[in-house]
Amino acid sequence: MLVNMNTLMEDAKKNNYAVGMFTAPTMPFAEAVIEAAEEMNAPVMVGQVESWRQYGDIEKYGPIMADMAKCAKVPVCLHLDHGQSLEYIMRAIRAGYTSVMADFSMLPFEENVEMVKKCVDFCHSVDISVEAMCGKMPSVYELADHPDLDIREYFSKPDELKEFVEATGADAMTVSFGTVHNMKIMQPMLDFELLKELNDATDCSLVMHGSSGVEVGQIKQAIPYGIRKINAYTKLSTAAQPAMLAEMNKSEEPLFFHELLDIAKKAMKKAVEESIKIFGNGYDFSSRVW
Ligand SMILES: [Zn+2]
């Protein structure tokens, strides 16, 4: 069933788990994510990201993904990740998305507040949930280009988070406390002291981006501190290549493209199932009737 993010956050809070949000630039990803969630009988979030719009047309894939979500046996939220313009956020809503991230964290605090407030006002009027971001999160590429950069300068500040949520009415907030985007190898050190202060500063659901390189123990440690949504892409997406290579090396004939896609999808599905299990924080989804 297709739901918005607030429905999922409410249940996650009540049962102390986090919902996985898996970026799906194109259809094989969306199929892998929704099938994995159905197999685990767990709620899930899936959707495209504005910066990769060239890989999948939101007008073309959005309605299909929304339809897949409606047909799913578990609650599925179709969520736009890192929406960075009002124009694209509106396009996502028109395409059938039920939730958006209004990411204006590249702007100064006051302007970020102003843009998110604008989004919240129109989104809430049509039952669309809104995630925003306070503080900044670099990618591993930015860190590589600027080795002297102190990541702590990017971290979210508890007083700003409180003020941001009160001023905008955002439903969930991405917080920066040590994770970075596109991480495959680096081991981040998460600042749990800060995360606790951020959680104490607001009732809003907190979101962790860049979870793929984070150690399982640290992910589980973050959930009781209010992390109710965890974004993952690198882990599922990079699961495809080794699986495809192994099958290609075994075969003497060139494989058909649909066979390659199927191999990739199965590998990604397995990675999503592993993530859902970790984010579930011990919660037993199997007995839930959705
Ligand atoms: Zn992100």
mmCIF file of N, CA and C in Angstrom, residues 134-269:
data_model
loop_
_atom_site.group_PDB
_atom_site.id
_atom_site.type_symbol
_atom_site.label_atom_id
_atom_site.label_comp_id
_atom_site.label_asym_id
_atom_site.label_seq_id
_atom_site.Cartn_x
_atom_site.Cartn_y
_atom_site.Cartn_z
ATOM 1 N N CYS A 134 19.263 20.056 8.428
ATOM 2 C CA CYS A 134 19.844 21.150 9.184
ATOM 3 C C CYS A 134 21.300 20.769 9.447
ATOM 4 N N GLY A 135 22.244 21.619 9.048
ATOM 5 C CA GLY A 135 23.654 21.216 9.028
ATOM 6 C C GLY A 135 23.944 20.719 7.617
ATOM 7 N N LYS A 136 25.148 20.250 7.399
ATOM 8 C CA LYS A 136 25.505 19.803 6.040
ATOM 9 C C LYS A 136 26.181 18.446 6.102
ATOM 10 N N MET A 137 26.124 17.723 4.976
ATOM 11 C CA MET A 137 26.815 16.438 4.894
ATOM 12 C C MET A 137 27.682 16.405 3.656
ATOM 13 N N PRO A 138 29.004 16.302 3.824
ATOM 14 C CA PRO A 138 29.847 16.229 2.630
ATOM 15 C C PRO A 138 29.806 14.830 2.026
ATOM 16 N N SER A 139 30.290 14.697 0.788
ATOM 17 C CA SER A 139 30.442 13.364 0.193
ATOM 18 C C SER A 139 31.904 12.960 0.332
ATOM 19 N N VAL A 140 32.204 11.680 0.126
ATOM 20 C CA VAL A 140 33.609 11.247 0.223
ATOM 21 C C VAL A 140 34.470 11.965 -0.818
ATOM 22 N N TYR A 141 33.848 12.346 -1.952
ATOM 23 C CA TYR A 141 34.615 13.024 -3.000
ATOM 24 C C TYR A 141 35.039 14.426 -2.522
ATOM 25 N N GLU A 142 34.126 15.120 -1.833
ATOM 26 C CA GLU A 142 34.474 16.440 -1.306
ATOM 27 C C GLU A 142 35.592 16.326 -0.270
ATOM 28 N N LEU A 143 35.509 15.272 0.556
ATOM 29 C CA LEU A 143 36.542 15.078 1.575
ATOM 30 C C LEU A 143 37.890 14.786 0.923
ATOM 31 N N ALA A 144 37.875 14.030 -0.175
ATOM 32 C CA ALA A 144 39.124 13.701 -0.871
ATOM 33 C C ALA A 144 39.743 14.968 -1.478
ATOM 34 N N ASP A 145 38.872 15.876 -1.985
ATOM 35 C CA ASP A 145 39.374 17.123 -2.586
ATOM 36 C C ASP A 145 39.881 18.108 -1.535
ATOM 37 N N HIS A 146 39.330 18.011 -0.331
ATOM 38 C CA HIS A 146 39.714 18.942 0.743
ATOM 39 C C HIS A 146 40.129 18.155 1.984
ATOM 40 N N PRO A 147 41.331 17.585 1.971
ATOM 41 C CA PRO A 147 41.748 16.707 3.080
ATOM 42 C C PRO A 147 41.824 17.415 4.438
ATOM 43 N N ASP A 148 41.942 18.760 4.426
ATOM 44 C CA ASP A 148 42.050 19.480 5.709
ATOM 45 C C ASP A 148 40.685 19.812 6.313
ATOM 46 N N LEU A 149 39.626 19.514 5.568
ATOM 47 C CA LEU A 149 38.288 19.883 6.027
ATOM 48 C C LEU A 149 37.916 19.129 7.314
ATOM 49 N N ASP A 150 37.480 19.882 8.305
ATOM 50 C CA ASP A 150 37.053 19.251 9.560
ATOM 51 C C ASP A 150 35.560 18.988 9.451
ATOM 52 N N ILE A 151 35.197 17.723 9.371
ATOM 53 C CA ILE A 151 33.807 17.334 9.148
ATOM 54 C C ILE A 151 32.877 17.853 10.254
ATOM 55 N N ARG A 152 33.461 18.074 11.445
ATOM 56 C CA ARG A 152 32.621 18.530 12.573
ATOM 57 C C ARG A 152 32.036 19.922 12.345
ATOM 58 N N GLU A 153 32.680 20.696 11.465
ATOM 59 C CA GLU A 153 32.135 22.028 11.145
ATOM 60 C C GLU A 153 30.792 21.911 10.422
ATOM 61 N N TYR A 154 30.544 20.735 9.828
ATOM 62 C CA TYR A 154 29.302 20.504 9.089
ATOM 63 C C TYR A 154 28.168 19.999 9.987
ATOM 64 N N PHE A 155 28.508 19.566 11.181
ATOM 65 C CA PHE A 155 27.520 18.879 12.038
ATOM 66 C C PHE A 155 26.303 19.760 12.366
ATOM 67 N N SER A 156 25.163 19.105 12.566
ATOM 68 C CA SER A 156 23.948 19.813 12.961
ATOM 69 C C SER A 156 24.114 20.328 14.394
ATOM 70 N N LYS A 157 23.445 21.475 14.670
ATOM 71 C CA LYS A 157 23.527 22.052 16.021
ATOM 72 C C LYS A 157 22.158 21.922 16.683
ATOM 73 N N PRO A 158 22.109 21.415 17.934
ATOM 74 C CA PRO A 158 20.811 21.173 18.584
ATOM 75 C C PRO A 158 19.897 22.399 18.636
ATOM 76 N N ASP A 159 20.444 23.587 18.961
ATOM 77 C CA ASP A 159 19.579 24.768 19.058
ATOM 78 C C ASP A 159 19.024 25.157 17.686
ATOM 79 N N GLU A 160 19.846 25.003 16.652
ATOM 80 C CA GLU A 160 19.376 25.315 15.292
ATOM 81 C C GLU A 160 18.315 24.317 14.833
ATOM 82 N N LEU A 161 18.515 23.047 15.208
ATOM 83 C CA LEU A 161 17.540 22.009 14.831
ATOM 84 C C LEU A 161 16.172 22.329 15.427
ATOM 85 N N LYS A 162 16.181 22.676 16.712
ATOM 86 C CA LYS A 162 14.929 23.008 17.418
ATOM 87 C C LYS A 162 14.233 24.191 16.721
ATOM 88 N N GLU A 163 15.008 25.222 16.479
ATOM 89 C CA GLU A 163 14.454 26.428 15.843
ATOM 90 C C GLU A 163 13.932 26.098 14.428
ATOM 91 N N PHE A 164 14.673 25.269 13.719
ATOM 92 C CA PHE A 164 14.308 24.905 12.339
ATOM 93 C C PHE A 164 12.962 24.175 12.294
ATOM 94 N N VAL A 165 12.817 23.187 13.181
ATOM 95 C CA VAL A 165 11.580 22.388 13.184
ATOM 96 C C VAL A 165 10.396 23.262 13.604
ATOM 97 N N GLU A 166 10.605 24.096 14.618
ATOM 98 C CA GLU A 166 9.509 24.971 15.067
ATOM 99 C C GLU A 166 9.096 25.949 13.970
ATOM 100 N N ALA A 167 10.078 26.439 13.230
ATOM 101 C CA ALA A 167 9.776 27.451 12.198
ATOM 102 C C ALA A 167 9.169 26.844 10.932
ATOM 103 N N THR A 168 9.512 25.594 10.637
ATOM 104 C CA THR A 168 9.075 25.035 9.347
ATOM 105 C C THR A 168 7.943 24.010 9.450
ATOM 106 N N GLY A 169 7.881 23.273 10.576
ATOM 107 C CA GLY A 169 6.901 22.184 10.697
ATOM 108 C C GLY A 169 7.302 20.951 9.905
ATOM 109 N N ALA A 170 8.608 20.806 9.595
ATOM 110 C CA ALA A 170 9.089 19.631 8.846
ATOM 111 C C ALA A 170 8.778 18.353 9.631
ATOM 112 N N ASP A 171 8.522 17.255 8.908
ATOM 113 C CA ASP A 171 8.117 15.994 9.544
ATOM 114 C C ASP A 171 9.309 15.144 9.989
ATOM 115 N N ALA A 172 10.418 15.267 9.286
ATOM 116 C CA ALA A 172 11.622 14.498 9.648
ATOM 117 C C ALA A 172 12.833 15.335 9.285
ATOM 118 N N MET A 173 13.905 15.154 10.043
ATOM 119 C CA MET A 173 15.092 15.971 9.817
ATOM 120 C C MET A 173 16.347 15.115 9.660
ATOM 121 N N THR A 174 17.045 15.320 8.551
ATOM 122 C CA THR A 174 18.354 14.688 8.388
ATOM 123 C C THR A 174 19.327 15.432 9.279
ATOM 124 N N VAL A 175 20.090 14.680 10.047
ATOM 125 C CA VAL A 175 21.078 15.324 10.913
ATOM 126 C C VAL A 175 22.478 14.862 10.510
ATOM 127 N N SER A 176 23.402 15.774 10.658
ATOM 128 C CA SER A 176 24.798 15.488 10.324
ATOM 129 C C SER A 176 25.532 15.263 11.634
ATOM 130 N N PHE A 177 26.019 14.048 11.833
ATOM 131 C CA PHE A 177 26.753 13.746 13.080
ATOM 132 C C PHE A 177 27.884 12.746 12.823
ATOM 133 N N GLY A 178 28.348 12.709 11.571
ATOM 134 C CA GLY A 178 29.533 11.882 11.296
ATOM 135 C C GLY A 178 29.469 11.028 10.049
ATOM 136 N N THR A 179 28.280 10.843 9.474
ATOM 137 C CA THR A 179 28.222 10.040 8.250
ATOM 138 C C THR A 179 28.496 10.940 7.037
ATOM 139 N N VAL A 180 28.967 10.335 5.958
ATOM 140 C CA VAL A 180 29.159 11.079 4.710
ATOM 141 C C VAL A 180 28.534 10.286 3.565
ATOM 142 N N HIS A 181 28.250 10.976 2.474
ATOM 143 C CA HIS A 181 27.627 10.332 1.308
ATOM 144 C C HIS A 181 28.628 9.512 0.488
ATOM 145 N N ASN A 182 28.114 8.521 -0.221
ATOM 146 C CA ASN A 182 28.882 7.697 -1.193
ATOM 147 C C ASN A 182 30.025 6.905 -0.563
ATOM 148 N N MET A 183 29.861 6.535 0.690
ATOM 149 C CA MET A 183 30.960 5.915 1.417
ATOM 150 C C MET A 183 31.013 4.405 1.186
ATOM 151 N N LYS A 184 32.174 3.933 0.705
ATOM 152 C CA LYS A 184 32.325 2.494 0.489
ATOM 153 C C LYS A 184 33.299 1.882 1.483
ATOM 154 N N ILE A 185 34.406 2.589 1.763
ATOM 155 C CA ILE A 185 35.452 1.946 2.567
ATOM 156 C C ILE A 185 35.682 2.639 3.914
ATOM 157 N N MET A 186 35.723 3.966 3.891
ATOM 158 C CA MET A 186 36.049 4.709 5.114
ATOM 159 C C MET A 186 35.178 4.331 6.310
ATOM 160 N N GLN A 187 35.756 4.305 7.456
ATOM 161 C CA GLN A 187 34.976 4.037 8.669
ATOM 162 C C GLN A 187 34.674 5.370 9.357
ATOM 163 N N PRO A 188 33.438 5.783 9.360
ATOM 164 C CA PRO A 188 33.135 7.060 10.013
ATOM 165 C C PRO A 188 33.060 6.891 11.532
ATOM 166 N N MET A 189 33.322 7.958 12.243
ATOM 167 C CA MET A 189 33.131 7.941 13.694
ATOM 168 C C MET A 189 31.910 8.793 13.991
ATOM 169 N N LEU A 190 30.874 8.157 14.459
ATOM 170 C CA LEU A 190 29.649 8.898 14.719
ATOM 171 C C LEU A 190 29.712 9.542 16.102
ATOM 172 N N ASP A 191 29.174 10.762 16.193
ATOM 173 C CA ASP A 191 29.184 11.495 17.457
ATOM 174 C C ASP A 191 27.848 11.252 18.169
ATOM 175 N N PHE A 192 27.818 10.229 19.023
ATOM 176 C CA PHE A 192 26.564 9.849 19.685
ATOM 177 C C PHE A 192 26.134 10.849 20.755
ATOM 178 N N GLU A 193 27.111 11.497 21.341
ATOM 179 C CA GLU A 193 26.808 12.542 22.334
ATOM 180 C C GLU A 193 25.964 13.637 21.663
ATOM 181 N N LEU A 194 26.423 14.047 20.478
ATOM 182 C CA LEU A 194 25.708 15.074 19.717
ATOM 183 C C LEU A 194 24.339 14.548 19.283
ATOM 184 N N LEU A 195 24.283 13.309 18.831
ATOM 185 C CA LEU A 195 23.011 12.742 18.371
ATOM 186 C C LEU A 195 21.982 12.757 19.517
ATOM 187 N N LYS A 196 22.443 12.448 20.721
ATOM 188 C CA LYS A 196 21.538 12.458 21.883
ATOM 189 C C LYS A 196 21.005 13.879 22.107
ATOM 190 N N GLU A 197 21.889 14.856 22.014
ATOM 191 C CA GLU A 197 21.468 16.258 22.205
ATOM 192 C C GLU A 197 20.486 16.688 21.108
ATOM 193 N N LEU A 198 20.730 16.230 19.893
ATOM 194 C CA LEU A 198 19.834 16.568 18.782
ATOM 195 C C LEU A 198 18.461 15.952 19.019
ATOM 196 N N ASN A 199 18.461 14.702 19.485
ATOM 197 C CA ASN A 199 17.194 14.009 19.751
ATOM 198 C C ASN A 199 16.434 14.668 20.901
ATOM 199 N N ASP A 200 17.174 15.146 21.916
ATOM 200 C CA ASP A 200 16.533 15.823 23.050
ATOM 201 C C ASP A 200 15.957 17.178 22.634
ATOM 202 N N ALA A 201 16.526 17.750 21.560
ATOM 203 C CA ALA A 201 16.120 19.100 21.159
ATOM 204 C C ALA A 201 14.784 19.135 20.418
ATOM 205 N N THR A 202 14.328 17.969 19.910
ATOM 206 C CA THR A 202 13.097 17.966 19.104
ATOM 207 C C THR A 202 12.354 16.629 19.179
ATOM 208 N N ASP A 203 11.060 16.664 18.907
ATOM 209 C CA ASP A 203 10.266 15.421 18.834
ATOM 210 C C ASP A 203 10.259 14.863 17.408
ATOM 211 N N CYS A 204 10.825 15.625 16.504
ATOM 212 C CA CYS A 204 10.835 15.266 15.088
ATOM 213 C C CYS A 204 11.643 13.974 14.866
ATOM 214 N N SER A 205 11.209 13.142 13.918
ATOM 215 C CA SER A 205 11.983 11.941 13.574
ATOM 216 C C SER A 205 13.312 12.362 12.953
ATOM 217 N N LEU A 206 14.374 11.680 13.336
ATOM 218 C CA LEU A 206 15.694 12.022 12.796
ATOM 219 C C LEU A 206 16.085 11.018 11.702
ATOM 220 N N VAL A 207 16.878 11.497 10.760
ATOM 221 C CA VAL A 207 17.235 10.682 9.590
ATOM 222 C C VAL A 207 18.751 10.602 9.441
ATOM 223 N N MET A 208 19.225 9.385 9.149
ATOM 224 C CA MET A 208 20.650 9.192 8.875
ATOM 225 C C MET A 208 20.834 8.948 7.378
ATOM 226 N N HIS A 209 21.622 9.800 6.737
ATOM 227 C CA HIS A 209 22.006 9.557 5.348
ATOM 228 C C HIS A 209 23.414 8.970 5.352
ATOM 229 N N GLY A 210 23.800 8.335 4.241
ATOM 230 C CA GLY A 210 25.170 7.836 4.111
ATOM 231 C C GLY A 210 25.474 6.684 5.047
ATOM 232 N N SER A 211 24.547 5.725 5.133
ATOM 233 C CA SER A 211 24.719 4.637 6.119
ATOM 234 C C SER A 211 25.585 3.490 5.593
ATOM 235 N N SER A 212 25.818 3.436 4.278
ATOM 236 C CA SER A 212 26.421 2.230 3.697
ATOM 237 C C SER A 212 27.778 1.859 4.290
ATOM 238 N N GLY A 213 28.592 2.844 4.628
ATOM 239 C CA GLY A 213 29.913 2.520 5.174
ATOM 240 C C GLY A 213 29.939 2.431 6.690
ATOM 241 N N VAL A 214 28.788 2.607 7.324
ATOM 242 C CA VAL A 214 28.746 2.628 8.793
ATOM 243 C C VAL A 214 28.652 1.200 9.326
ATOM 244 N N GLU A 215 29.460 0.939 10.331
ATOM 245 C CA GLU A 215 29.484 -0.372 10.969
ATOM 246 C C GLU A 215 28.109 -0.703 11.566
ATOM 247 N N VAL A 216 27.714 -1.983 11.485
ATOM 248 C CA VAL A 216 26.385 -2.399 11.949
ATOM 249 C C VAL A 216 26.124 -1.984 13.407
ATOM 250 N N GLY A 217 27.133 -2.160 14.250
ATOM 251 C CA GLY A 217 26.980 -1.816 15.677
ATOM 252 C C GLY A 217 26.640 -0.349 15.868
ATOM 253 N N GLN A 218 27.260 0.515 15.055
ATOM 254 C CA GLN A 218 27.012 1.962 15.189
ATOM 255 C C GLN A 218 25.618 2.325 14.671
ATOM 256 N N ILE A 219 25.169 1.616 13.632
ATOM 257 C CA ILE A 219 23.811 1.881 13.126
ATOM 258 C C ILE A 219 22.804 1.536 14.220
ATOM 259 N N LYS A 220 22.992 0.362 14.821
ATOM 260 C CA LYS A 220 22.049 -0.079 15.864
ATOM 261 C C LYS A 220 22.082 0.851 17.076
ATOM 262 N N GLN A 221 23.261 1.388 17.358
ATOM 263 C CA GLN A 221 23.403 2.302 18.496
ATOM 264 C C GLN A 221 22.654 3.614 18.241
ATOM 265 N N ALA A 222 22.566 4.003 16.957
ATOM 266 C CA ALA A 222 21.941 5.294 16.617
ATOM 267 C C ALA A 222 20.412 5.243 16.703
ATOM 268 N N ILE A 223 19.817 4.077 16.480
ATOM 269 C CA ILE A 223 18.348 3.981 16.389
ATOM 270 C C ILE A 223 17.633 4.426 17.676
ATOM 271 N N PRO A 224 18.048 3.963 18.847
ATOM 272 C CA PRO A 224 17.339 4.427 20.053
ATOM 273 C C PRO A 224 17.474 5.929 20.317
ATOM 274 N N TYR A 225 18.440 6.588 19.638
ATOM 275 C CA TYR A 225 18.583 8.043 19.781
ATOM 276 C C TYR A 225 17.736 8.786 18.755
ATOM 277 N N GLY A 226 16.649 8.187 18.336
ATOM 278 C CA GLY A 226 15.691 8.910 17.499
ATOM 279 C C GLY A 226 15.882 8.771 16.006
ATOM 280 N N ILE A 227 16.853 7.972 15.548
ATOM 281 C CA ILE A 227 17.007 7.765 14.091
ATOM 282 C C ILE A 227 15.901 6.809 13.639
ATOM 283 N N ARG A 228 14.959 7.322 12.865
ATOM 284 C CA ARG A 228 13.772 6.542 12.444
ATOM 285 C C ARG A 228 13.741 6.264 10.949
ATOM 286 N N LYS A 229 14.683 6.838 10.231
ATOM 287 C CA LYS A 229 14.776 6.615 8.780
ATOM 288 C C LYS A 229 16.254 6.574 8.430
ATOM 289 N N ILE A 230 16.645 5.543 7.705
ATOM 290 C CA ILE A 230 18.054 5.422 7.322
ATOM 291 C C ILE A 230 18.142 5.266 5.808
ATOM 292 N N ASN A 231 18.890 6.163 5.183
ATOM 293 C CA ASN A 231 19.060 6.106 3.726
ATOM 294 C C ASN A 231 20.231 5.205 3.358
ATOM 295 N N ALA A 232 20.023 4.389 2.341
ATOM 296 C CA ALA A 232 21.106 3.533 1.872
ATOM 297 C C ALA A 232 21.025 3.440 0.361
ATOM 298 N N TYR A 233 22.145 3.567 -0.287
ATOM 299 C CA TYR A 233 22.189 3.352 -1.733
ATOM 300 C C TYR A 233 23.458 2.599 -2.123
ATOM 301 N N THR A 234 24.600 3.090 -1.627
ATOM 302 C CA THR A 234 25.889 2.525 -2.051
ATOM 303 C C THR A 234 25.925 1.018 -1.827
ATOM 304 N N LYS A 235 25.448 0.577 -0.660
ATOM 305 C CA LYS A 235 25.539 -0.842 -0.330
ATOM 306 C C LYS A 235 24.747 -1.710 -1.323
ATOM 307 N N LEU A 236 23.515 -1.289 -1.635
ATOM 308 C CA LEU A 236 22.727 -2.126 -2.545
ATOM 309 C C LEU A 236 23.230 -2.025 -3.980
ATOM 310 N N SER A 237 23.621 -0.799 -4.372
ATOM 311 C CA SER A 237 24.011 -0.599 -5.755
ATOM 312 C C SER A 237 25.334 -1.301 -6.085
ATOM 313 N N THR A 238 26.259 -1.299 -5.143
ATOM 314 C CA THR A 238 27.558 -1.931 -5.424
ATOM 315 C C THR A 238 27.502 -3.449 -5.238
ATOM 316 N N ALA A 239 26.366 -3.964 -4.781
ATOM 317 C CA ALA A 239 26.222 -5.428 -4.670
ATOM 318 C C ALA A 239 26.034 -6.052 -6.056
ATOM 319 N N ALA A 240 25.589 -5.239 -7.032
ATOM 320 C CA ALA A 240 25.259 -5.791 -8.353
ATOM 321 C C ALA A 240 26.493 -6.247 -9.135
ATOM 322 N N GLN A 241 27.529 -5.416 -9.140
ATOM 323 C CA GLN A 241 28.674 -5.711 -10.034
ATOM 324 C C GLN A 241 29.376 -7.049 -9.743
ATOM 325 N N PRO A 242 29.767 -7.341 -8.498
ATOM 326 C CA PRO A 242 30.446 -8.636 -8.281
ATOM 327 C C PRO A 242 29.569 -9.831 -8.636
ATOM 328 N N ALA A 243 28.266 -9.710 -8.384
ATOM 329 C CA ALA A 243 27.354 -10.816 -8.710
ATOM 330 C C ALA A 243 27.295 -11.014 -10.233
ATOM 331 N N MET A 244 27.236 -9.908 -10.972
ATOM 332 C CA MET A 244 27.178 -10.000 -12.440
ATOM 333 C C MET A 244 28.490 -10.544 -12.999
ATOM 334 N N LEU A 245 29.618 -10.047 -12.463
ATOM 335 C CA LEU A 245 30.927 -10.511 -12.947
ATOM 336 C C LEU A 245 31.100 -12.011 -12.723
ATOM 337 N N ALA A 246 30.679 -12.488 -11.556
ATOM 338 C CA ALA A 246 30.828 -13.916 -11.234
ATOM 339 C C ALA A 246 30.069 -14.760 -12.246
ATOM 340 N N GLU A 247 28.858 -14.350 -12.576
ATOM 341 C CA GLU A 247 28.056 -15.114 -13.544
ATOM 342 C C GLU A 247 28.619 -14.972 -14.963
ATOM 343 N N MET A 248 29.103 -13.799 -15.296
ATOM 344 C CA MET A 248 29.668 -13.574 -16.637
ATOM 345 C C MET A 248 30.923 -14.428 -16.832
ATOM 346 N N ASN A 249 31.732 -14.512 -15.769
ATOM 347 C CA ASN A 249 32.963 -15.311 -15.877
ATOM 348 C C ASN A 249 32.677 -16.809 -15.995
ATOM 349 N N LYS A 250 31.539 -17.219 -15.439
ATOM 350 C CA LYS A 250 31.174 -18.642 -15.486
ATOM 351 C C LYS A 250 30.670 -19.044 -16.872
ATOM 352 N N SER A 251 30.077 -18.083 -17.571
ATOM 353 C CA SER A 251 29.393 -18.396 -18.827
ATOM 354 C C SER A 251 30.331 -18.268 -20.036
ATOM 355 N N GLU A 252 30.273 -19.246 -20.907
ATOM 356 C CA GLU A 252 31.116 -19.168 -22.103
ATOM 357 C C GLU A 252 30.456 -18.329 -23.193
ATOM 358 N N GLU A 253 29.150 -18.236 -23.133
ATOM 359 C CA GLU A 253 28.383 -17.450 -24.108
ATOM 360 C C GLU A 253 28.049 -16.091 -23.493
ATOM 361 N N PRO A 254 27.882 -15.042 -24.319
ATOM 362 C CA PRO A 254 27.426 -13.768 -23.735
ATOM 363 C C PRO A 254 26.035 -13.936 -23.099
ATOM 364 N N LEU A 255 25.868 -13.403 -21.928
ATOM 365 C CA LEU A 255 24.556 -13.514 -21.267
ATOM 366 C C LEU A 255 23.582 -12.517 -21.893
ATOM 367 N N PHE A 256 22.301 -12.866 -21.859
ATOM 368 C CA PHE A 256 21.275 -11.924 -22.316
ATOM 369 C C PHE A 256 21.178 -10.776 -21.306
ATOM 370 N N PHE A 257 20.742 -9.628 -21.792
ATOM 371 C CA PHE A 257 20.635 -8.471 -20.894
ATOM 372 C C PHE A 257 19.617 -8.711 -19.782
ATOM 373 N N HIS A 258 18.506 -9.399 -20.109
ATOM 374 C CA HIS A 258 17.510 -9.636 -19.052
ATOM 375 C C HIS A 258 18.080 -10.558 -17.970
ATOM 376 N N GLU A 259 19.020 -11.441 -18.378
ATOM 377 C CA GLU A 259 19.651 -12.310 -17.374
ATOM 378 C C GLU A 259 20.579 -11.490 -16.471
ATOM 379 N N LEU A 260 21.324 -10.573 -17.088
ATOM 380 C CA LEU A 260 22.216 -9.710 -16.293
ATOM 381 C C LEU A 260 21.413 -8.859 -15.308
ATOM 382 N N LEU A 261 20.295 -8.310 -15.799
ATOM 383 C CA LEU A 261 19.445 -7.493 -14.927
ATOM 384 C C LEU A 261 18.916 -8.305 -13.753
ATOM 385 N N ASP A 262 18.552 -9.559 -14.061
ATOM 386 C CA ASP A 262 18.001 -10.416 -13.019
ATOM 387 C C ASP A 262 19.063 -10.746 -11.952
ATOM 388 N N ILE A 263 20.293 -10.973 -12.406
ATOM 389 C CA ILE A 263 21.396 -11.251 -11.461
ATOM 390 C C ILE A 263 21.605 -10.027 -10.557
ATOM 391 N N ALA A 264 21.625 -8.847 -11.199
ATOM 392 C CA ALA A 264 21.824 -7.601 -10.448
ATOM 393 C C ALA A 264 20.704 -7.394 -9.441
ATOM 394 N N LYS A 265 19.484 -7.629 -9.899
ATOM 395 C CA LYS A 265 18.323 -7.401 -9.033
ATOM 396 C C LYS A 265 18.354 -8.312 -7.806
ATOM 397 N N LYS A 266 18.697 -9.597 -8.042
ATOM 398 C CA LYS A 266 18.746 -10.541 -6.910
ATOM 399 C C LYS A 266 19.815 -10.135 -5.894
ATOM 400 N N ALA A 267 20.972 -9.664 -6.389
ATOM 401 C CA ALA A 267 22.052 -9.252 -5.473
ATOM 402 C C ALA A 267 21.627 -8.010 -4.679
ATOM 403 N N MET A 268 20.940 -7.082 -5.365
ATOM 404 C CA MET A 268 20.500 -5.859 -4.669
ATOM 405 C C MET A 268 19.412 -6.189 -3.652
ATOM 406 N N LYS A 269 18.554 -7.118 -4.029
ATOM 407 C CA LYS A 269 17.463 -7.517 -3.131
ATOM 408 C C LYS A 269 18.033 -8.094 -1.816
#
